[in-house]
Amino acid sequence: MAAAATAFHLLLSSSKSISRLSRFQTLSPCSNAAVSSGARRRNTAASGGGVRCMAVAEGAETKKRSGYEIETLTNWLLKQEQAGTIDAELTIVLSSISTACKQIASLVQRASISNLTGVQGAVNVQGEDQKKLDVVSNEVFSNCLKSSGRTGIIASEEEDVPVAVEESYSGNYIVVFDPLDGSSNIDAAVSTGSIFGIYSPNDECLADTEDDAELGSAQQRCVVNVCQPGNNLLAAGYCMYSSSVIFVITLGKGVFAFTLDPMFGEFVLTQENIQIPKSGKIYAFNEGNYQLWDNKLKKYIDDLKDPGPSGKPYSARYIGSLVGDFHRTLLYGGIYGYPRDKKSKNGKLRLLYECAPMSFIVEQAGGKGSDGHHRVLDIEPTEIHQRIPLYIGSVEEVEKLEKYLA
């Protein structure tokens, strides 16, 4: 009986194998099943490897992506380089930025443990109290960019003037960045982020190495070269430090999001070609300043709160971190605004470090960035730390606001 059962199982196993093989087509001239795999390898080597023997399943064009198949930021950047979207130098710069973001993410998560909460005791060029993490994050970002050897100028929101990088070997890209946006939220463990923009190389703004060169003149050239409109951006992005660490980037051909996988410390592609909804029912304004706004803006906000025929008013969502508020707006639609008021005549957000990079991203996602009257990317900076009002989000929502302010 045992022998019969064994034979039955062998027969059943053979029939299943044959039925599986019958579903495959074989490519000529490799249809001879009697040829051993070793012989095939020897024949292929002898013939120069011109023919590959493989079984092709019917409907192979609909092959499913493996659950273990992931694409890291590094691989994605290399593919962009191969496609000619960016060059090798810019690939290195972007990789160094991602490294800086990983370091800052770790610092943010351990801020309370490492005693990095609270105020540093200094005031930055904006007249704002610097948090401890502002200072540390600025140093991390600057060091990563300098050590890449591909940046000619770096300009930080936390620095008085742009810095000409002497350690540049090639590339000489201009990088502007806000190392830690929303740092006022650090002590409460609310989402924060880093913002960056990259402009074309400019050999006229390298640090002078001659003995008679004056640092002042070099800095002046840096200022002139950094003051470029957002239309000149080659790449822009931000990294949000929240429940997940999310790195969002555009190279001028769509917007892509990568999430940091803590298992192996790599950014993994999680969203491709992000498109912001054309309209939305969420607005993000600091209404604590309502009484300081002009009447046109007040009328706009009042109308958003009016339920109207639909019976559903807009929902208010305000984090107080540009990166956090913008990321939600990018995914769900709506509008984010930081207007001018009686205290801040020109608004509070910086054109170079915040408004232009974010507007470049939102336009690549099908949205719009405006100062209430003009497209942000068309504004020519007149000074390094220039501030402007910012209204950014879904096209229909931003255009609706512009009509109120006209």
mmCIF file of N, CA and C in Angstrom, residues 66-185:
data_model
loop_
_atom_site.group_PDB
_atom_site.id
_atom_site.type_symbol
_atom_site.label_atom_id
_atom_site.label_comp_id
_atom_site.label_asym_id
_atom_site.label_seq_id
_atom_site.Cartn_x
_atom_site.Cartn_y
_atom_site.Cartn_z
ATOM 1 N N SER A 66 7.486 42.872 -8.424
ATOM 2 C CA SER A 66 7.725 42.116 -7.197
ATOM 3 C C SER A 66 7.501 42.987 -5.978
ATOM 4 N N GLY A 67 6.977 42.369 -4.917
ATOM 5 C CA GLY A 67 6.778 43.103 -3.680
ATOM 6 C C GLY A 67 8.073 43.531 -3.037
ATOM 7 N N TYR A 68 9.167 42.915 -3.470
ATOM 8 C CA TYR A 68 10.476 43.258 -2.919
ATOM 9 C C TYR A 68 11.261 44.184 -3.842
ATOM 10 N N GLU A 69 10.647 44.592 -4.937
ATOM 11 C CA GLU A 69 11.317 45.471 -5.891
ATOM 12 C C GLU A 69 11.080 46.924 -5.502
ATOM 13 N N ILE A 70 12.115 47.615 -5.067
ATOM 14 C CA ILE A 70 11.993 49.011 -4.658
ATOM 15 C C ILE A 70 12.969 49.865 -5.452
ATOM 16 N N GLU A 71 12.691 51.160 -5.470
ATOM 17 C CA GLU A 71 13.596 52.090 -6.143
ATOM 18 C C GLU A 71 14.029 53.154 -5.144
ATOM 19 N N THR A 72 15.310 53.195 -4.891
ATOM 20 C CA THR A 72 15.834 54.169 -3.945
ATOM 21 C C THR A 72 16.077 55.498 -4.645
ATOM 22 N N LEU A 73 16.255 56.540 -3.853
ATOM 23 C CA LEU A 73 16.554 57.857 -4.411
ATOM 24 C C LEU A 73 17.842 57.823 -5.210
ATOM 25 N N THR A 74 18.820 57.095 -4.723
ATOM 26 C CA THR A 74 20.106 56.988 -5.432
ATOM 27 C C THR A 74 19.909 56.386 -6.817
ATOM 28 N N ASN A 75 19.170 55.270 -6.902
ATOM 29 C CA ASN A 75 18.917 54.636 -8.198
ATOM 30 C C ASN A 75 18.134 55.563 -9.113
ATOM 31 N N TRP A 76 17.156 56.252 -8.535
ATOM 32 C CA TRP A 76 16.332 57.158 -9.329
ATOM 33 C C TRP A 76 17.169 58.290 -9.909
ATOM 34 N N LEU A 77 18.060 58.847 -9.110
ATOM 35 C CA LEU A 77 18.925 59.927 -9.593
ATOM 36 C C LEU A 77 19.848 59.434 -10.711
ATOM 37 N N LEU A 78 20.353 58.226 -10.568
ATOM 38 C CA LEU A 78 21.223 57.660 -11.614
ATOM 39 C C LEU A 78 20.453 57.473 -12.917
ATOM 40 N N LYS A 79 19.191 57.080 -12.821
ATOM 41 C CA LYS A 79 18.373 56.937 -14.021
ATOM 42 C C LYS A 79 18.132 58.297 -14.689
ATOM 43 N N GLN A 80 17.935 59.330 -13.862
ATOM 44 C CA GLN A 80 17.760 60.680 -14.415
ATOM 45 C C GLN A 80 19.037 61.147 -15.118
ATOM 46 N N GLU A 81 20.160 60.757 -14.552
ATOM 47 C CA GLU A 81 21.444 61.099 -15.182
ATOM 48 C C GLU A 81 21.605 60.360 -16.506
ATOM 49 N N GLN A 82 21.264 59.080 -16.543
ATOM 50 C CA GLN A 82 21.358 58.297 -17.772
ATOM 51 C C GLN A 82 20.431 58.840 -18.851
ATOM 52 N N ALA A 83 19.271 59.368 -18.416
ATOM 53 C CA ALA A 83 18.308 59.917 -19.373
ATOM 54 C C ALA A 83 18.700 61.311 -19.854
ATOM 55 N N GLY A 84 19.737 61.895 -19.258
ATOM 56 C CA GLY A 84 20.193 63.221 -19.658
ATOM 57 C C GLY A 84 19.438 64.358 -19.006
ATOM 58 N N THR A 85 18.585 64.050 -18.014
ATOM 59 C CA THR A 85 17.833 65.101 -17.325
ATOM 60 C C THR A 85 18.745 65.951 -16.459
ATOM 61 N N ILE A 86 19.710 65.322 -15.812
ATOM 62 C CA ILE A 86 20.711 66.012 -15.000
ATOM 63 C C ILE A 86 22.086 65.457 -15.343
ATOM 64 N N ASP A 87 23.124 66.171 -14.929
ATOM 65 C CA ASP A 87 24.477 65.655 -15.162
ATOM 66 C C ASP A 87 25.019 65.015 -13.884
ATOM 67 N N ALA A 88 26.214 64.439 -13.997
ATOM 68 C CA ALA A 88 26.802 63.717 -12.870
ATOM 69 C C ALA A 88 27.070 64.642 -11.686
ATOM 70 N N GLU A 89 27.401 65.905 -11.974
ATOM 71 C CA GLU A 89 27.705 66.847 -10.905
ATOM 72 C C GLU A 89 26.449 67.151 -10.067
ATOM 73 N N LEU A 90 25.333 67.362 -10.749
ATOM 74 C CA LEU A 90 24.092 67.658 -10.041
ATOM 75 C C LEU A 90 23.609 66.433 -9.262
ATOM 76 N N THR A 91 23.869 65.248 -9.789
ATOM 77 C CA THR A 91 23.532 64.019 -9.070
ATOM 78 C C THR A 91 24.239 63.976 -7.724
ATOM 79 N N ILE A 92 25.505 64.368 -7.713
ATOM 80 C CA ILE A 92 26.284 64.366 -6.468
ATOM 81 C C ILE A 92 25.742 65.407 -5.491
ATOM 82 N N VAL A 93 25.389 66.580 -5.998
ATOM 83 C CA VAL A 93 24.838 67.635 -5.135
ATOM 84 C C VAL A 93 23.546 67.164 -4.481
ATOM 85 N N LEU A 94 22.659 66.574 -5.264
ATOM 86 C CA LEU A 94 21.374 66.099 -4.720
ATOM 87 C C LEU A 94 21.578 64.960 -3.726
ATOM 88 N N SER A 95 22.565 64.112 -3.986
ATOM 89 C CA SER A 95 22.865 63.029 -3.040
ATOM 90 C C SER A 95 23.371 63.591 -1.718
ATOM 91 N N SER A 96 24.181 64.652 -1.790
ATOM 92 C CA SER A 96 24.695 65.258 -0.565
ATOM 93 C C SER A 96 23.563 65.914 0.228
ATOM 94 N N ILE A 97 22.587 66.480 -0.476
ATOM 95 C CA ILE A 97 21.430 67.075 0.200
ATOM 96 C C ILE A 97 20.612 65.993 0.902
ATOM 97 N N SER A 98 20.422 64.856 0.243
ATOM 98 C CA SER A 98 19.668 63.770 0.880
ATOM 99 C C SER A 98 20.388 63.257 2.120
ATOM 100 N N THR A 99 21.709 63.245 2.078
ATOM 101 C CA THR A 99 22.498 62.832 3.251
ATOM 102 C C THR A 99 22.295 63.815 4.398
ATOM 103 N N ALA A 100 22.317 65.111 4.075
ATOM 104 C CA ALA A 100 22.085 66.132 5.101
ATOM 105 C C ALA A 100 20.708 65.955 5.724
ATOM 106 N N CYS A 101 19.706 65.658 4.906
ATOM 107 C CA CYS A 101 18.346 65.488 5.415
ATOM 108 C C CYS A 101 18.246 64.285 6.345
ATOM 109 N N LYS A 102 18.958 63.229 6.028
ATOM 110 C CA LYS A 102 18.959 62.059 6.914
ATOM 111 C C LYS A 102 19.553 62.415 8.271
ATOM 112 N N GLN A 103 20.643 63.176 8.253
ATOM 113 C CA GLN A 103 21.275 63.576 9.509
ATOM 114 C C GLN A 103 20.345 64.473 10.330
ATOM 115 N N ILE A 104 19.710 65.434 9.656
ATOM 116 C CA ILE A 104 18.819 66.351 10.370
ATOM 117 C C ILE A 104 17.606 65.595 10.909
ATOM 118 N N ALA A 105 17.096 64.645 10.141
ATOM 119 C CA ALA A 105 15.964 63.834 10.609
ATOM 120 C C ALA A 105 16.314 63.122 11.905
ATOM 121 N N SER A 106 17.523 62.583 11.973
ATOM 122 C CA SER A 106 17.967 61.902 13.183
ATOM 123 C C SER A 106 18.083 62.878 14.351
ATOM 124 N N LEU A 107 18.603 64.073 14.081
ATOM 125 C CA LEU A 107 18.734 65.089 15.126
ATOM 126 C C LEU A 107 17.370 65.538 15.643
ATOM 127 N N VAL A 108 16.416 65.706 14.729
ATOM 128 C CA VAL A 108 15.075 66.131 15.126
ATOM 129 C C VAL A 108 14.415 65.077 16.010
ATOM 130 N N GLN A 109 14.566 63.824 15.637
ATOM 131 C CA GLN A 109 13.941 62.746 16.406
ATOM 132 C C GLN A 109 14.544 62.600 17.797
ATOM 133 N N ARG A 110 15.805 63.000 17.941
ATOM 134 C CA ARG A 110 16.484 62.868 19.220
ATOM 135 C C ARG A 110 16.678 64.217 19.915
ATOM 136 N N ALA A 111 15.941 65.226 19.475
ATOM 137 C CA ALA A 111 16.149 66.588 19.985
ATOM 138 C C ALA A 111 16.020 66.662 21.498
ATOM 139 N N SER A 112 14.956 66.100 22.043
ATOM 140 C CA SER A 112 14.750 66.166 23.495
ATOM 141 C C SER A 112 15.809 65.360 24.239
ATOM 142 N N ILE A 113 16.158 64.208 23.693
ATOM 143 C CA ILE A 113 17.147 63.341 24.342
ATOM 144 C C ILE A 113 18.529 63.988 24.338
ATOM 145 N N SER A 114 18.867 64.652 23.232
ATOM 146 C CA SER A 114 20.199 65.246 23.074
ATOM 147 C C SER A 114 20.272 66.691 23.551
ATOM 148 N N ASN A 115 19.216 67.177 24.204
ATOM 149 C CA ASN A 115 19.176 68.546 24.720
ATOM 150 C C ASN A 115 19.340 69.576 23.602
ATOM 151 N N LEU A 116 18.638 69.335 22.491
ATOM 152 C CA LEU A 116 18.699 70.258 21.362
ATOM 153 C C LEU A 116 17.421 71.083 21.225
ATOM 154 N N THR A 117 16.567 71.039 22.232
ATOM 155 C CA THR A 117 15.370 71.883 22.211
ATOM 156 C C THR A 117 15.708 73.234 22.836
ATOM 157 N N GLY A 118 14.817 74.195 22.645
ATOM 158 C CA GLY A 118 15.033 75.509 23.244
ATOM 159 C C GLY A 118 15.805 76.453 22.343
ATOM 160 N N VAL A 119 16.038 77.663 22.855
ATOM 161 C CA VAL A 119 16.680 78.727 22.089
ATOM 162 C C VAL A 119 18.185 78.690 22.286
ATOM 163 N N GLN A 120 18.910 78.970 21.188
ATOM 164 C CA GLN A 120 20.366 78.963 21.231
ATOM 165 C C GLN A 120 20.912 80.146 22.023
ATOM 166 N N GLY A 121 20.188 81.267 21.984
ATOM 167 C CA GLY A 121 20.653 82.466 22.677
ATOM 168 C C GLY A 121 21.121 83.531 21.717
ATOM 169 N N ALA A 122 21.096 83.202 20.400
ATOM 170 C CA ALA A 122 21.513 84.161 19.379
ATOM 171 C C ALA A 122 20.308 84.547 18.534
ATOM 172 N N VAL A 123 20.473 85.602 17.735
ATOM 173 C CA VAL A 123 19.432 86.077 16.832
ATOM 174 C C VAL A 123 19.989 86.031 15.425
ATOM 175 N N ASN A 124 19.225 85.473 14.475
ATOM 176 C CA ASN A 124 19.732 85.377 13.116
ATOM 177 C C ASN A 124 19.549 86.692 12.371
ATOM 178 N N VAL A 125 19.937 86.681 11.089
ATOM 179 C CA VAL A 125 19.893 87.907 10.299
ATOM 180 C C VAL A 125 18.466 88.411 10.114
ATOM 181 N N GLN A 126 17.479 87.517 10.291
ATOM 182 C CA GLN A 126 16.086 87.913 10.155
ATOM 183 C C GLN A 126 15.554 88.609 11.406
ATOM 184 N N GLY A 127 16.369 88.629 12.475
ATOM 185 C CA GLY A 127 15.906 89.193 13.725
ATOM 186 C C GLY A 127 15.107 88.208 14.543
ATOM 187 N N GLU A 128 15.229 86.911 14.210
ATOM 188 C CA GLU A 128 14.487 85.863 14.898
ATOM 189 C C GLU A 128 15.405 85.111 15.856
ATOM 190 N N ASP A 129 14.852 84.675 16.977
ATOM 191 C CA ASP A 129 15.622 83.861 17.901
ATOM 192 C C ASP A 129 15.953 82.527 17.257
ATOM 193 N N GLN A 130 17.214 82.154 17.316
ATOM 194 C CA GLN A 130 17.639 80.893 16.731
ATOM 195 C C GLN A 130 17.458 79.755 17.727
ATOM 196 N N LYS A 131 16.801 78.702 17.274
ATOM 197 C CA LYS A 131 16.721 77.485 18.062
ATOM 198 C C LYS A 131 18.053 76.746 17.949
ATOM 199 N N LYS A 132 18.329 75.909 18.920
ATOM 200 C CA LYS A 132 19.572 75.139 18.881
ATOM 201 C C LYS A 132 19.667 74.318 17.605
ATOM 202 N N LEU A 133 18.548 73.717 17.218
ATOM 203 C CA LEU A 133 18.556 72.885 16.012
ATOM 204 C C LEU A 133 18.690 73.701 14.740
ATOM 205 N N ASP A 134 18.291 74.986 14.760
ATOM 206 C CA ASP A 134 18.529 75.859 13.606
ATOM 207 C C ASP A 134 20.016 75.922 13.303
ATOM 208 N N VAL A 135 20.792 76.144 14.350
ATOM 209 C CA VAL A 135 22.245 76.305 14.202
ATOM 210 C C VAL A 135 22.886 75.003 13.755
ATOM 211 N N VAL A 136 22.508 73.904 14.415
ATOM 212 C CA VAL A 136 23.092 72.601 14.084
ATOM 213 C C VAL A 136 22.705 72.181 12.667
ATOM 214 N N SER A 137 21.438 72.357 12.307
ATOM 215 C CA SER A 137 20.973 71.957 10.981
ATOM 216 C C SER A 137 21.661 72.757 9.883
ATOM 217 N N ASN A 138 21.870 74.040 10.132
ATOM 218 C CA ASN A 138 22.571 74.873 9.158
ATOM 219 C C ASN A 138 23.993 74.376 8.938
ATOM 220 N N GLU A 139 24.648 73.979 10.015
ATOM 221 C CA GLU A 139 26.009 73.468 9.903
ATOM 222 C C GLU A 139 26.041 72.142 9.154
ATOM 223 N N VAL A 140 25.072 71.274 9.444
ATOM 224 C CA VAL A 140 25.003 69.975 8.767
ATOM 225 C C VAL A 140 24.801 70.174 7.272
ATOM 226 N N PHE A 141 23.838 71.016 6.900
ATOM 227 C CA PHE A 141 23.529 71.260 5.497
ATOM 228 C C PHE A 141 24.742 71.857 4.774
ATOM 229 N N SER A 142 25.366 72.860 5.397
ATOM 230 C CA SER A 142 26.516 73.521 4.779
ATOM 231 C C SER A 142 27.683 72.559 4.577
ATOM 232 N N ASN A 143 27.975 71.748 5.600
ATOM 233 C CA ASN A 143 29.097 70.825 5.508
ATOM 234 C C ASN A 143 28.888 69.775 4.431
ATOM 235 N N CYS A 144 27.673 69.251 4.318
ATOM 236 C CA CYS A 144 27.391 68.250 3.287
ATOM 237 C C CYS A 144 27.567 68.835 1.887
ATOM 238 N N LEU A 145 27.101 70.077 1.692
ATOM 239 C CA LEU A 145 27.223 70.706 0.377
ATOM 240 C C LEU A 145 28.669 71.042 0.045
ATOM 241 N N LYS A 146 29.413 71.524 1.037
ATOM 242 C CA LYS A 146 30.819 71.854 0.800
ATOM 243 C C LYS A 146 31.633 70.610 0.486
ATOM 244 N N SER A 147 31.383 69.544 1.229
ATOM 245 C CA SER A 147 32.177 68.324 1.045
ATOM 246 C C SER A 147 31.856 67.613 -0.265
ATOM 247 N N SER A 148 30.721 67.945 -0.888
ATOM 248 C CA SER A 148 30.399 67.318 -2.172
ATOM 249 C C SER A 148 31.375 67.752 -3.257
ATOM 250 N N GLY A 149 31.978 68.949 -3.094
ATOM 251 C CA GLY A 149 32.940 69.437 -4.074
ATOM 252 C C GLY A 149 32.303 69.914 -5.366
ATOM 253 N N ARG A 150 30.991 70.026 -5.406
ATOM 254 C CA ARG A 150 30.298 70.407 -6.643
ATOM 255 C C ARG A 150 29.484 71.677 -6.501
ATOM 256 N N THR A 151 29.623 72.373 -5.392
ATOM 257 C CA THR A 151 28.894 73.626 -5.203
ATOM 258 C C THR A 151 29.866 74.799 -5.240
ATOM 259 N N GLY A 152 29.466 75.858 -5.950
ATOM 260 C CA GLY A 152 30.284 77.057 -6.010
ATOM 261 C C GLY A 152 29.849 78.088 -4.987
ATOM 262 N N ILE A 153 28.533 78.150 -4.741
ATOM 263 C CA ILE A 153 27.976 79.091 -3.770
ATOM 264 C C ILE A 153 26.882 78.379 -2.989
ATOM 265 N N ILE A 154 26.847 78.617 -1.690
ATOM 266 C CA ILE A 154 25.720 78.157 -0.871
ATOM 267 C C ILE A 154 25.177 79.364 -0.115
ATOM 268 N N ALA A 155 23.861 79.474 -0.096
ATOM 269 C CA ALA A 155 23.216 80.587 0.585
ATOM 270 C C ALA A 155 22.154 80.027 1.519
ATOM 271 N N SER A 156 22.273 80.348 2.800
ATOM 272 C CA SER A 156 21.353 79.839 3.805
ATOM 273 C C SER A 156 20.523 80.962 4.399
ATOM 274 N N GLU A 157 19.309 80.645 4.762
ATOM 275 C CA GLU A 157 18.450 81.609 5.439
ATOM 276 C C GLU A 157 19.058 82.061 6.763
ATOM 277 N N GLU A 158 19.890 81.209 7.352
ATOM 278 C CA GLU A 158 20.476 81.512 8.653
ATOM 279 C C GLU A 158 21.766 82.322 8.561
ATOM 280 N N GLU A 159 22.281 82.546 7.357
ATOM 281 C CA GLU A 159 23.543 83.259 7.171
ATOM 282 C C GLU A 159 23.301 84.668 6.648
ATOM 283 N N ASP A 160 24.193 85.594 7.018
ATOM 284 C CA ASP A 160 24.056 86.978 6.563
ATOM 285 C C ASP A 160 24.222 87.102 5.059
ATOM 286 N N VAL A 161 25.248 86.432 4.514
ATOM 287 C CA VAL A 161 25.558 86.534 3.084
ATOM 288 C C VAL A 161 25.855 85.148 2.534
ATOM 289 N N PRO A 162 25.751 84.969 1.215
ATOM 290 C CA PRO A 162 26.113 83.688 0.608
ATOM 291 C C PRO A 162 27.599 83.400 0.807
ATOM 292 N N VAL A 163 27.940 82.132 0.743
ATOM 293 C CA VAL A 163 29.320 81.701 0.950
ATOM 294 C C VAL A 163 29.860 81.113 -0.344
ATOM 295 N N ALA A 164 31.001 81.614 -0.788
ATOM 296 C CA ALA A 164 31.693 81.033 -1.939
ATOM 297 C C ALA A 164 32.513 79.844 -1.456
ATOM 298 N N VAL A 165 32.295 78.694 -2.063
ATOM 299 C CA VAL A 165 32.922 77.454 -1.599
ATOM 300 C C VAL A 165 34.267 77.257 -2.277
ATOM 301 N N GLU A 166 35.319 77.216 -1.474
ATOM 302 C CA GLU A 166 36.657 77.060 -2.026
ATOM 303 C C GLU A 166 36.971 75.615 -2.393
ATOM 304 N N GLU A 167 36.238 74.653 -1.787
ATOM 305 C CA GLU A 167 36.536 73.243 -2.008
ATOM 306 C C GLU A 167 35.869 72.687 -3.263
ATOM 307 N N SER A 168 35.412 73.556 -4.164
ATOM 308 C CA SER A 168 34.708 73.087 -5.350
ATOM 309 C C SER A 168 35.693 72.541 -6.377
ATOM 310 N N TYR A 169 35.435 71.321 -6.847
ATOM 311 C CA TYR A 169 36.292 70.681 -7.846
ATOM 312 C C TYR A 169 35.704 70.811 -9.241
ATOM 313 N N SER A 170 34.405 70.763 -9.319
ATOM 314 C CA SER A 170 33.701 70.939 -10.591
ATOM 315 C C SER A 170 32.232 71.139 -10.254
ATOM 316 N N GLY A 171 31.467 71.512 -11.240
ATOM 317 C CA GLY A 171 30.039 71.707 -10.995
ATOM 318 C C GLY A 171 29.688 73.138 -10.660
ATOM 319 N N ASN A 172 30.136 73.618 -9.488
ATOM 320 C CA ASN A 172 29.919 75.005 -9.069
ATOM 321 C C ASN A 172 28.446 75.417 -9.031
ATOM 322 N N TYR A 173 27.575 74.513 -8.621
ATOM 323 C CA TYR A 173 26.161 74.842 -8.541
ATOM 324 C C TYR A 173 25.883 75.811 -7.394
ATOM 325 N N ILE A 174 24.840 76.611 -7.569
ATOM 326 C CA ILE A 174 24.392 77.547 -6.538
ATOM 327 C C ILE A 174 23.228 76.889 -5.796
ATOM 328 N N VAL A 175 23.381 76.709 -4.498
ATOM 329 C CA VAL A 175 22.345 76.055 -3.702
ATOM 330 C C VAL A 175 21.847 77.024 -2.632
ATOM 331 N N VAL A 176 20.547 77.237 -2.607
ATOM 332 C CA VAL A 176 19.921 78.063 -1.568
ATOM 333 C C VAL A 176 19.069 77.138 -0.704
ATOM 334 N N PHE A 177 19.027 77.386 0.596
ATOM 335 C CA PHE A 177 18.281 76.463 1.444
ATOM 336 C C PHE A 177 17.860 77.100 2.765
ATOM 337 N N ASP A 178 16.771 76.576 3.277
ATOM 338 C CA ASP A 178 16.310 76.841 4.636
ATOM 339 C C ASP A 178 16.540 75.540 5.391
ATOM 340 N N PRO A 179 17.564 75.485 6.251
ATOM 341 C CA PRO A 179 17.952 74.198 6.850
ATOM 342 C C PRO A 179 16.901 73.573 7.748
ATOM 343 N N LEU A 180 16.099 74.395 8.439
ATOM 344 C CA LEU A 180 15.066 73.831 9.306
ATOM 345 C C LEU A 180 13.879 74.788 9.376
ATOM 346 N N ASP A 181 12.942 74.590 8.490
ATOM 347 C CA ASP A 181 11.728 75.407 8.465
ATOM 348 C C ASP A 181 10.779 74.949 9.564
ATOM 349 N N GLY A 182 10.129 75.911 10.223
ATOM 350 C CA GLY A 182 9.168 75.571 11.268
ATOM 351 C C GLY A 182 9.815 75.151 12.570
ATOM 352 N N SER A 183 11.020 75.652 12.835
ATOM 353 C CA SER A 183 11.749 75.222 14.035
ATOM 354 C C SER A 183 11.059 75.648 15.330
ATOM 355 N N SER A 184 10.123 76.590 15.239
ATOM 356 C CA SER A 184 9.374 76.969 16.440
ATOM 357 C C SER A 184 8.524 75.810 16.952
ATOM 358 N N ASN A 185 8.305 74.813 16.095
ATOM 359 C CA ASN A 185 7.514 73.645 16.485
ATOM 360 C C ASN A 185 8.348 72.528 17.103
#
